[in-house]
Coordinates of N, CA, C and O and ligand atoms in Angstrom, one line a residue:
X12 N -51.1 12.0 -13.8 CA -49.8 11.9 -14.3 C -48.8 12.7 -13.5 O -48.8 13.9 -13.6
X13 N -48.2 12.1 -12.8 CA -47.3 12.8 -11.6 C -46.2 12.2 -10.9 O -45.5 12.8 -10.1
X14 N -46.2 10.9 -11.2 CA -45.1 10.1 -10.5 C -43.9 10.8 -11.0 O -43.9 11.0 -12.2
X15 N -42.9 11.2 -10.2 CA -41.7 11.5 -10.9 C -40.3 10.7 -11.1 O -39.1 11.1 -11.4
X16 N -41.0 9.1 -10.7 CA -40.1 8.4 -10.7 C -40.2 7.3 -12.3 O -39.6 6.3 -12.6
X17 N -41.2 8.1 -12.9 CA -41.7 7.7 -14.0 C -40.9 8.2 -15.2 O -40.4 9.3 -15.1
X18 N -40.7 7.6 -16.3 CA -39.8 8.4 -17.6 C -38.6 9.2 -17.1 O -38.4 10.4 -17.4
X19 N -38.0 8.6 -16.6 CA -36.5 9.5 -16.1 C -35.3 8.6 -17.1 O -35.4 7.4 -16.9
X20 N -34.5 9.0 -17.8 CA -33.4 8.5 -18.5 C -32.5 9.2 -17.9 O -32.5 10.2 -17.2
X21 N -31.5 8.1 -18.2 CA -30.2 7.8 -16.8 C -29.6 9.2 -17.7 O -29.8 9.6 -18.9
X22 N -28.8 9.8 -16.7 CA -28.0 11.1 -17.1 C -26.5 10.6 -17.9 O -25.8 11.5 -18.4
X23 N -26.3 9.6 -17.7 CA -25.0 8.7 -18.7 C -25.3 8.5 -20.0 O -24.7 8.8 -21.0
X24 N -26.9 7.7 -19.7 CA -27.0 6.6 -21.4 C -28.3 7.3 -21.2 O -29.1 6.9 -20.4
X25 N -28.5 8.6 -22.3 CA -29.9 9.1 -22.4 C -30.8 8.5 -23.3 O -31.6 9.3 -23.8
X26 N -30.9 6.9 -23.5 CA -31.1 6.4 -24.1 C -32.3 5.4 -22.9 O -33.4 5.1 -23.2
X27 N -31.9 5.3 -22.2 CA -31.3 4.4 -21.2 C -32.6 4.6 -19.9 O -32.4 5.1 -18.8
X28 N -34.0 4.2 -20.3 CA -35.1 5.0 -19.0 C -34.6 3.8 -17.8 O -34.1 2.7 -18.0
X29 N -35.0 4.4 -16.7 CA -34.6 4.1 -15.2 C -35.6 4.9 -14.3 O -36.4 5.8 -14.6
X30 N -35.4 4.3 -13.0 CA -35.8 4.5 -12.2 C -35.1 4.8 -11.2 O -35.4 5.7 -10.4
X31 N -33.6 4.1 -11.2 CA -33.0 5.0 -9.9 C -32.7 6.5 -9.9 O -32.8 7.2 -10.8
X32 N -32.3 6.9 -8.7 CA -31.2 7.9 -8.7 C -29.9 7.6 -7.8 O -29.7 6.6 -7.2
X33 N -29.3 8.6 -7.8 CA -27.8 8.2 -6.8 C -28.3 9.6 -6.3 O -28.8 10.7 -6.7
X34 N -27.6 8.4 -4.7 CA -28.4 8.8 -4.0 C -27.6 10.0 -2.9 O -27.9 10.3 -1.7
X35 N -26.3 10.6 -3.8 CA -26.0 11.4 -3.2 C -26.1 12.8 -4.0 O -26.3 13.9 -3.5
X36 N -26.0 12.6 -5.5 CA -26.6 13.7 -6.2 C -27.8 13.8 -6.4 O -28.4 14.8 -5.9
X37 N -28.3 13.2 -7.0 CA -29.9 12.7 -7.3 C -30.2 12.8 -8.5 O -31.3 13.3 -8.8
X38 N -29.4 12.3 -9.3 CA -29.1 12.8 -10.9 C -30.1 10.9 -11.4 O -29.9 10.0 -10.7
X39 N -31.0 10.7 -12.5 CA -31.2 9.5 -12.7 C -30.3 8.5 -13.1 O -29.9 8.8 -14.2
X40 N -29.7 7.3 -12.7 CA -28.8 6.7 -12.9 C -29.5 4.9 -13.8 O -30.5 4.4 -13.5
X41 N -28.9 4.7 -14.4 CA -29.4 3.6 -14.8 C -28.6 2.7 -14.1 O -27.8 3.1 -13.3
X42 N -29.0 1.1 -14.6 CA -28.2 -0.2 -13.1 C -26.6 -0.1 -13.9 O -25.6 -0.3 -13.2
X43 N -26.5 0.1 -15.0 CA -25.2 -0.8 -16.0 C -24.4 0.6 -15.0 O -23.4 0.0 -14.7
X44 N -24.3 1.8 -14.5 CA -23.8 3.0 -14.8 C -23.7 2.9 -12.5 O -22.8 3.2 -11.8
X45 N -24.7 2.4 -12.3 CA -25.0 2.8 -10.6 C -23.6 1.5 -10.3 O -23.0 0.7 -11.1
X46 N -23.6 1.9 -9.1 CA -22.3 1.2 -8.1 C -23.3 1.2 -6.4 O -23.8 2.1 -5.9
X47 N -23.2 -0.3 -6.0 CA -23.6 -0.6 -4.8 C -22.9 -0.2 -3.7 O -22.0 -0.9 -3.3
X48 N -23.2 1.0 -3.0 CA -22.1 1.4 -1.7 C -22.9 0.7 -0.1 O -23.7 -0.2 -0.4
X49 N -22.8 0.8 0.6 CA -23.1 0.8 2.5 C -24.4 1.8 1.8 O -25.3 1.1 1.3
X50 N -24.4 3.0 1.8 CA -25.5 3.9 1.7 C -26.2 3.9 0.5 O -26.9 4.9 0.4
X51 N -26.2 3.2 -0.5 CA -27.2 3.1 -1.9 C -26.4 3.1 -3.0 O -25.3 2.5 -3.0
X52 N -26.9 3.7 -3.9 CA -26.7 3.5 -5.2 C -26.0 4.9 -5.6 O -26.5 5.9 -5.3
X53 N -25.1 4.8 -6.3 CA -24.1 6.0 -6.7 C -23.8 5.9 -8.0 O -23.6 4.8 -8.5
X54 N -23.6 7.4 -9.0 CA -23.6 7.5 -10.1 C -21.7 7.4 -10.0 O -21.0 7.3 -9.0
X55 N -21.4 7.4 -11.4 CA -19.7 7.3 -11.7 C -19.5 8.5 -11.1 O -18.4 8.6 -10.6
X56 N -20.2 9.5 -11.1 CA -19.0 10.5 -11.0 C -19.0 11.0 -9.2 O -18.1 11.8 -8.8
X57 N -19.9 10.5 -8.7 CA -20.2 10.4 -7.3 C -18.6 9.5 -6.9 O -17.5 10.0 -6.5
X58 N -18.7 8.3 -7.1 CA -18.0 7.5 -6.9 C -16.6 7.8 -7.4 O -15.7 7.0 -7.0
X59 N -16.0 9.0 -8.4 CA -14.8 9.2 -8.6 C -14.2 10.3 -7.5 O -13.0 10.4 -7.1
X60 N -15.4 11.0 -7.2 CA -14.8 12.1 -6.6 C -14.5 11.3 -4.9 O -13.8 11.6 -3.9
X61 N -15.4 10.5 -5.2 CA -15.0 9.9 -3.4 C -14.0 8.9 -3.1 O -13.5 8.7 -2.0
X62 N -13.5 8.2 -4.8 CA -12.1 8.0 -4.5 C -10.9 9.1 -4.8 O -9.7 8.9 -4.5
X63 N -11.2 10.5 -5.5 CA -9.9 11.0 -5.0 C -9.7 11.4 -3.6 O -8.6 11.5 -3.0
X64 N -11.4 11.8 -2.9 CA -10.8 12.2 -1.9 C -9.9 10.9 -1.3 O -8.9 11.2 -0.6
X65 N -10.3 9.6 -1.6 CA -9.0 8.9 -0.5 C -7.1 8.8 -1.3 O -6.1 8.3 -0.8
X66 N -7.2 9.4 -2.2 CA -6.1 9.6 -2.7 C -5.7 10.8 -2.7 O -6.0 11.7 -3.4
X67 N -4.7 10.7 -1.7 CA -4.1 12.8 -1.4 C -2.8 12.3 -1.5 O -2.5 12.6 -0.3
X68 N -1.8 11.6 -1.9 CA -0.7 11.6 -2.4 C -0.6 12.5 -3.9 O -1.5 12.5 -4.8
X69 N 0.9 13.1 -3.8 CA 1.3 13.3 -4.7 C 2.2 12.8 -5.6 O 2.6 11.8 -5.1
X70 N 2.8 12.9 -7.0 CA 3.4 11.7 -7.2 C 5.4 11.6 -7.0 O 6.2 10.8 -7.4
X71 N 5.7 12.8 -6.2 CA 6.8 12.9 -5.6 C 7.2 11.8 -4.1 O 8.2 11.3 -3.5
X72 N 5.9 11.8 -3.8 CA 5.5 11.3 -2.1 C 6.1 9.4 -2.5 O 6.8 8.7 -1.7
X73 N 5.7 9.2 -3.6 CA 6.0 7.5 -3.6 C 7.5 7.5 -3.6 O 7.9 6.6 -2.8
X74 N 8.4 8.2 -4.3 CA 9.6 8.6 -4.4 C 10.5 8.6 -3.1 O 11.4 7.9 -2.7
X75 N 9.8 9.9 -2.6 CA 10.1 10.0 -1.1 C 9.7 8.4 -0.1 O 10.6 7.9 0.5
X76 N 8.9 8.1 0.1 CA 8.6 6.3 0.4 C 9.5 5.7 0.2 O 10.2 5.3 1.1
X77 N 9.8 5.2 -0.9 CA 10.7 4.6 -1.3 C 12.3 4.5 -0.7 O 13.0 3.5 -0.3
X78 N 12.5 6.1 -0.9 CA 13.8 5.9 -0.4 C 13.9 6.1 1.2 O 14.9 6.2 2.0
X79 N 12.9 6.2 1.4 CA 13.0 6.6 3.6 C 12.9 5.0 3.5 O 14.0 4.4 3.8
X80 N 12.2 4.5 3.3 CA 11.6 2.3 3.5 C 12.9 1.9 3.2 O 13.6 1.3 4.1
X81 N 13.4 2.2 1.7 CA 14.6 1.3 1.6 C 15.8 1.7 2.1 O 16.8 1.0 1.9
X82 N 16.1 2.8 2.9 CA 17.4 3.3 3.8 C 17.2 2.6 5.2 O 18.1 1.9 5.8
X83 N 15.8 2.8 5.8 CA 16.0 2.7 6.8 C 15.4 1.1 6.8 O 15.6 0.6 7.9
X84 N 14.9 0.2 6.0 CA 15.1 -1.1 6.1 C 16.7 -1.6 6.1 O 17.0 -2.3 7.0
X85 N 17.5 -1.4 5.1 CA 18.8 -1.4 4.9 C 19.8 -1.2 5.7 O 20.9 -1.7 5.5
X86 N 19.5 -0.2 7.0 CA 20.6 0.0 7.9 C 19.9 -0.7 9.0 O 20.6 -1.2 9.8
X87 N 18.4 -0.7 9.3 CA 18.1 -1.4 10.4 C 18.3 -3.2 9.9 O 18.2 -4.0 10.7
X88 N 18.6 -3.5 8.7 CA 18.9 -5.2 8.3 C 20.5 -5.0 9.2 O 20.5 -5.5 10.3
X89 N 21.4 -4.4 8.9 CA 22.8 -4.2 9.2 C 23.0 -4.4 10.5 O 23.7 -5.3 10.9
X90 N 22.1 -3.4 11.6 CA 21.7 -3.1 12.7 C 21.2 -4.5 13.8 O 21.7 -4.8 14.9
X91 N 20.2 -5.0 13.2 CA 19.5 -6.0 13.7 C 20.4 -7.7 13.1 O 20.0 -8.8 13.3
X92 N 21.2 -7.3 12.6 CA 21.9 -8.9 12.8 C 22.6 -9.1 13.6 O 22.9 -10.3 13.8
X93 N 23.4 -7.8 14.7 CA 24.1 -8.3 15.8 C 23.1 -9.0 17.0 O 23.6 -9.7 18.0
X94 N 21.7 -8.8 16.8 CA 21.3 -9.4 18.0 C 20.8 -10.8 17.6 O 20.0 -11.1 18.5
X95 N 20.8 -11.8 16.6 CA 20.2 -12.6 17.0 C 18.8 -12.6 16.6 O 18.2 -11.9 15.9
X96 N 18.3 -13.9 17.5 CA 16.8 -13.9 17.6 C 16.0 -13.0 17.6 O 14.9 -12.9 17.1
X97 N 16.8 -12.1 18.4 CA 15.8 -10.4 18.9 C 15.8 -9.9 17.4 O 14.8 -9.3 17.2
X98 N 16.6 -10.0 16.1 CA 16.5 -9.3 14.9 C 15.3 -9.7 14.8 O 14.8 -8.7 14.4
X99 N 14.2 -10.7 14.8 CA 12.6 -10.7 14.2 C 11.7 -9.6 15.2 O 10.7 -9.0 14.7
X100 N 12.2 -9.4 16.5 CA 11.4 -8.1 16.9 C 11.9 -6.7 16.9 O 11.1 -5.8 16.8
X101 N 12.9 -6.5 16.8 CA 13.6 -5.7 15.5 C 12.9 -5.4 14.3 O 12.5 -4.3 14.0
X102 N 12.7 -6.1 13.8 CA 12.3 -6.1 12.2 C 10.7 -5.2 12.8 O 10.7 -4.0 12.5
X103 N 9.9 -5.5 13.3 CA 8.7 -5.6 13.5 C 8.9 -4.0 13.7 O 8.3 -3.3 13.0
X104 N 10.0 -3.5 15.0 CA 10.4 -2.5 15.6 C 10.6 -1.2 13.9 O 10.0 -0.2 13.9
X105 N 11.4 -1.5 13.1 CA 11.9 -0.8 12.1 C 11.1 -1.1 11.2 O 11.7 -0.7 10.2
X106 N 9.7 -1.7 10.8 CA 8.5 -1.3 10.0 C 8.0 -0.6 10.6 O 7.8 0.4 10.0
X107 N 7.3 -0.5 12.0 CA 7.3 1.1 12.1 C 7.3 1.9 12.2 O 6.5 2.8 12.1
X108 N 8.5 2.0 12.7 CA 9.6 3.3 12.5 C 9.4 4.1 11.1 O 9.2 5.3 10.7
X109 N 9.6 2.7 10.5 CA 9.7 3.1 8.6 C 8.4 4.1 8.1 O 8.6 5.1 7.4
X110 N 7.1 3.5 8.7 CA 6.0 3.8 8.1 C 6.0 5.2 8.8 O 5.5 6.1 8.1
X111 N 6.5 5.6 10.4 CA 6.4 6.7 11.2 C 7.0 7.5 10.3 O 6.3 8.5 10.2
X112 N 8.1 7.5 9.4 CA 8.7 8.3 8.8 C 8.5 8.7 7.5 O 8.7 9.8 7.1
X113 N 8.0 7.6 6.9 CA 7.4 8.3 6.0 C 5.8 9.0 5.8 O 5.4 9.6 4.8
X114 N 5.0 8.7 7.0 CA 4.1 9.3 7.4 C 4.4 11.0 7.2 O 4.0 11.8 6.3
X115 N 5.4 11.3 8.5 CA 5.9 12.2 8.5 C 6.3 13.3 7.3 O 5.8 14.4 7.1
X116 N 7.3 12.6 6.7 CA 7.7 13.2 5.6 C 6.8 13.8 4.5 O 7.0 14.9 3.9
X117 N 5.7 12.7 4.2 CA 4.8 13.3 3.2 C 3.2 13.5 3.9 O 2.1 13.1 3.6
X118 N 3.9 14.3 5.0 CA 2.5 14.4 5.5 C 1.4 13.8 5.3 O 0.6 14.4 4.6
X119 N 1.2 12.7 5.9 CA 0.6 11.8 6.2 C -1.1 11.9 5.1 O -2.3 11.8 5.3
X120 N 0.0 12.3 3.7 CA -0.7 12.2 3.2 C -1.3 10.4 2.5 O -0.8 9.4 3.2
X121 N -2.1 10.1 1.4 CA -2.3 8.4 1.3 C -2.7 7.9 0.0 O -3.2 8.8 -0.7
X122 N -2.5 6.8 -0.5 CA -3.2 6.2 -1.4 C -3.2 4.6 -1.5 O -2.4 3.8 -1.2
X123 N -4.0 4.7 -1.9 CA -3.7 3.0 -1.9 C -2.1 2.3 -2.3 O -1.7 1.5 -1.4
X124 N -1.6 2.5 -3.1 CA -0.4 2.4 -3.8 C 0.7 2.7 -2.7 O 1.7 2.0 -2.7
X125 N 0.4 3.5 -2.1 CA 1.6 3.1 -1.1 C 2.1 2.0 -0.4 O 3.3 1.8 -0.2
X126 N 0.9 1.3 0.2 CA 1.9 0.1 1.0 C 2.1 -1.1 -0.2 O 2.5 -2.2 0.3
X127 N 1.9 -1.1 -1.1 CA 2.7 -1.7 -2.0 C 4.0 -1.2 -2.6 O 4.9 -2.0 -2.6
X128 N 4.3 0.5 -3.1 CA 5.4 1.3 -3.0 C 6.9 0.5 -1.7 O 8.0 -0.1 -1.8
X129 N 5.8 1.0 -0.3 CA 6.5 0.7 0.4 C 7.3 -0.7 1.0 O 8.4 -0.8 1.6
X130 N 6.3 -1.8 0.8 CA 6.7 -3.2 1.2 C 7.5 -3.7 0.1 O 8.4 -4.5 0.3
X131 N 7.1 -3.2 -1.1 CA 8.3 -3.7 -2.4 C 9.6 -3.0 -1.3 O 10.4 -3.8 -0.6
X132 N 9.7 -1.7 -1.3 CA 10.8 -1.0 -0.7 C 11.6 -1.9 0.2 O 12.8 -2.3 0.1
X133 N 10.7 -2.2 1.3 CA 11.4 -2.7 2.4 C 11.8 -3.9 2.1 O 12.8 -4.2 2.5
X134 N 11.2 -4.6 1.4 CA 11.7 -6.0 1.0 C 13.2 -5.8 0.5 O 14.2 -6.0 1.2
X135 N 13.0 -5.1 -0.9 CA 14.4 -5.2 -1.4 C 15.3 -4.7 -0.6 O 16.3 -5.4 -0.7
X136 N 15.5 -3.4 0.4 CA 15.9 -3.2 1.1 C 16.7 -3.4 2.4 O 17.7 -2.9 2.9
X137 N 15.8 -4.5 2.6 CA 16.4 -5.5 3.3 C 17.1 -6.8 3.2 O 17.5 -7.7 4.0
X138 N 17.1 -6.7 1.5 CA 17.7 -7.8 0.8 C 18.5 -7.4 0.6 O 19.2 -8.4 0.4
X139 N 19.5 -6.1 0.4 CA 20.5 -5.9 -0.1 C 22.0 -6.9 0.6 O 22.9 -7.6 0.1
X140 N 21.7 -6.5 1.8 CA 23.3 -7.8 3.0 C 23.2 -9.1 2.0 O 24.1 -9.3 1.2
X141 N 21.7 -9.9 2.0 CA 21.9 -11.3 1.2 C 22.2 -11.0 0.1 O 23.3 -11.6 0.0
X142 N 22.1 -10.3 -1.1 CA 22.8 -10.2 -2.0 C 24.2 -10.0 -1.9 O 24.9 -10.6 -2.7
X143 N 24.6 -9.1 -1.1 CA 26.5 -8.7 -1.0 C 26.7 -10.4 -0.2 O 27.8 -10.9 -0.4
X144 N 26.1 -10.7 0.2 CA 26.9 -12.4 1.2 C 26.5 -13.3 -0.3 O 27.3 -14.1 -0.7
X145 N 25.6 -13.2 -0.9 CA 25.8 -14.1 -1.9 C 26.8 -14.1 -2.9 O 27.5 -15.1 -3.2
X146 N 26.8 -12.8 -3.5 CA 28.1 -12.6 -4.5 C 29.1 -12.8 -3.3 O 29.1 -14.0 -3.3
X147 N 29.8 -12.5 -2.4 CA 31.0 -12.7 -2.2 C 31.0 -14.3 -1.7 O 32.0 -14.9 -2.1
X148 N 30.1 -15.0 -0.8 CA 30.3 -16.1 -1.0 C 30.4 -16.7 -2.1 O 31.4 -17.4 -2.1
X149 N 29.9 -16.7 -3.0 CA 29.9 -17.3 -4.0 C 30.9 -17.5 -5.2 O 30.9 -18.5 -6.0
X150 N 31.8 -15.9 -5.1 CA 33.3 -15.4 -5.2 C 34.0 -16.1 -5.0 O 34.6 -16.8 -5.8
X151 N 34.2 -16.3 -3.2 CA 34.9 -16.8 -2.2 C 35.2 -18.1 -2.2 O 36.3 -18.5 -2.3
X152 N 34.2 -18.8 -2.2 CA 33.9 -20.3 -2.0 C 33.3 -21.0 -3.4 O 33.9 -21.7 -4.2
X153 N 32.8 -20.7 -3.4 CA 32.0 -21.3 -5.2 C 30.7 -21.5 -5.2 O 30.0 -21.6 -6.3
X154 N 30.1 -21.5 -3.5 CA 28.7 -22.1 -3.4 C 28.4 -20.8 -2.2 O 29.2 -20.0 -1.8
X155 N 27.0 -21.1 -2.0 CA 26.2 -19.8 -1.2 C 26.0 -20.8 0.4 O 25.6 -20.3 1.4
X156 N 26.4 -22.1 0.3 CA 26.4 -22.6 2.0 C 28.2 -22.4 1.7 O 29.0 -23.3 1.3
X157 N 28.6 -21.2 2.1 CA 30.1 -20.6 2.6 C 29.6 -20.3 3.6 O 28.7 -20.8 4.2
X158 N 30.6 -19.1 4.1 CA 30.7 -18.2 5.6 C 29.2 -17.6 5.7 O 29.0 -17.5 6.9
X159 N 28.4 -17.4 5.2 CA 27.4 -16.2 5.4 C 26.4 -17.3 5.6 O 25.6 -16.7 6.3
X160 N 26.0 -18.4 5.4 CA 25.2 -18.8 4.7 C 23.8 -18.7 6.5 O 22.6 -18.6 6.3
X161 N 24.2 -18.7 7.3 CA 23.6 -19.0 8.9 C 23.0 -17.0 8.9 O 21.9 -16.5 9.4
X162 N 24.1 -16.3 8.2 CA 23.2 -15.0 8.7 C 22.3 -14.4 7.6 O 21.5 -13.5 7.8
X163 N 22.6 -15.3 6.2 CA 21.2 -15.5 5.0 C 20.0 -15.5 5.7 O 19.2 -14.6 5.5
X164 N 19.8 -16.6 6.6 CA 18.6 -17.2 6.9 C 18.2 -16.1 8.5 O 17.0 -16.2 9.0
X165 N 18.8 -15.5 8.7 CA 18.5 -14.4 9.5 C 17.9 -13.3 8.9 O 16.7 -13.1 9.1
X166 N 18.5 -12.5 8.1 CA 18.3 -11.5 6.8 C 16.9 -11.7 6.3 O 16.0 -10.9 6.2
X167 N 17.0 -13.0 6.0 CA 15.5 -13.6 5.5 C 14.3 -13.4 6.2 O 13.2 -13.1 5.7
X168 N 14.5 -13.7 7.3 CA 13.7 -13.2 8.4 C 13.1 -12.2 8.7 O 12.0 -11.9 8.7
X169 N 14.6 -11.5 9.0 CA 13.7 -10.4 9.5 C 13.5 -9.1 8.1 O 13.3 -8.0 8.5
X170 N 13.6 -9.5 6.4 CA 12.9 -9.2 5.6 C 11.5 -9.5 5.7 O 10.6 -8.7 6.0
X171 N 11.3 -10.7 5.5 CA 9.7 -11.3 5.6 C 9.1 -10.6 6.7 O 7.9 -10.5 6.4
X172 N 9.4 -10.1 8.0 CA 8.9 -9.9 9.7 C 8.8 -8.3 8.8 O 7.8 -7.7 8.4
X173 N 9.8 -7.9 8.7 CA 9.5 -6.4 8.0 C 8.7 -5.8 7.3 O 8.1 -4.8 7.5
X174 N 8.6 -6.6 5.8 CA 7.5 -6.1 5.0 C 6.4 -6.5 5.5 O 5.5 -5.7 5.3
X175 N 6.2 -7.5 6.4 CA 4.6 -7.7 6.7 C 4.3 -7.1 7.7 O 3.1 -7.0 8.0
X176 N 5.3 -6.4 8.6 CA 5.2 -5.4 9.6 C 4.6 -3.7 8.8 O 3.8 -2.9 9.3
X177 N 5.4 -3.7 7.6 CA 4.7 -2.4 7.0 C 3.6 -2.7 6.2 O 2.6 -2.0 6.1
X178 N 3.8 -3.7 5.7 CA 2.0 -3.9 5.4 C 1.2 -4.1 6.0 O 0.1 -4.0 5.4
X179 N 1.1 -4.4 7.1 CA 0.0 -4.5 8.0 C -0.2 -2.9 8.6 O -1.3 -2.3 8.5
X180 N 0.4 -2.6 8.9 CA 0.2 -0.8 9.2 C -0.5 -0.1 7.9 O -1.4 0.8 7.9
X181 N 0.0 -0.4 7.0 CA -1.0 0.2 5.7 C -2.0 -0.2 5.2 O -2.4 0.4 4.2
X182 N -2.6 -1.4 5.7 CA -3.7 -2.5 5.2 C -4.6 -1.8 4.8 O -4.8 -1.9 3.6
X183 N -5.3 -1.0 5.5 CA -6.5 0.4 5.1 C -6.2 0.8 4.1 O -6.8 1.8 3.7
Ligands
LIG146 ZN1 -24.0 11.1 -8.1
LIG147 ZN1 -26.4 4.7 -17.4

């Protein structure tokens, strides 16, 4: 009598006999309780600690995101309608710029939640011109095909070109 993989109850459900362990503590884990990683089988609490480590934001840092994404989408929308066509490599240009800056700012700290924080950001951000050309066309004229309606479909653009420029830099 010596196997020691024999009579082990999971350290969760001591109810619960098993055979595994996790395989970075070595505590016995039962299946309902283990998580399938690249390297084996991991208990809950293995697996919590190794998502905070990927979470080192603070909860001031989304705040700060927010408003660096939505300023500097908002002046670079302003910015990038004098040129034209070039406004979609523009856009591309000022996602990451955006993301450089808020890198910066909160020290390149991370969490998952940010490039959602941030692409909500830049979206609306960059929506702000079509909203002011909407209400005042719509003031003005009565309908949204008034004066604005050709630099809408620009705006639009290089919104869409932007958030998918900062989501793709935060895809990780
Ligand atoms: Zn563990
Ligand atoms: Zn268990």
């Amino acid at each position: 009598m010596s196997d020691i993989d024999t009579n082990l109850v999971c350290t969760f459900h001591p109810k619960t006999e098993t055979r595994l362990r996790c395989n970075r503590c070595n505590r016995p884990i039962c299946i309902k309780c283990a998580t399938h990683t690249p390297t084996g089988y991991r208990c809950p609490d293995c697996i919590r600690s190794q998502q905070k480590k990927f979470i080192t934001t603070k909860w001031f840092d989304q705040v700060i995101a927010v408003a660096i994404t939505g300023v500097i989408s908002f002046l670079g929308s302003l910015f990038a309608i004098n040129f034209g066509f070039y406004m979609i490599l523009i856009a591309i240009g000022v996602g990451y710029f955006a993301v450089w800056a808020v890198r910066k700012a909160i020290k390149n700290r991370r969490s998952p939640l940010l490039k959602y924080v941030m692409s909500g950001s830049a979206l609306l951000g960059s929506l702000i011109p079509v909203f002011g050309i909407l209400i005042r066309d719509l003031s003005l004229y009565g309908t949204i095909f008034g004066g604005g309606f050709y630099s809408i479909i620009w705006y639009l653009a290089y919104s869409v070109i932007l958030t998918a420029s900062v989501y793709y830099q935060l895809r990780n």
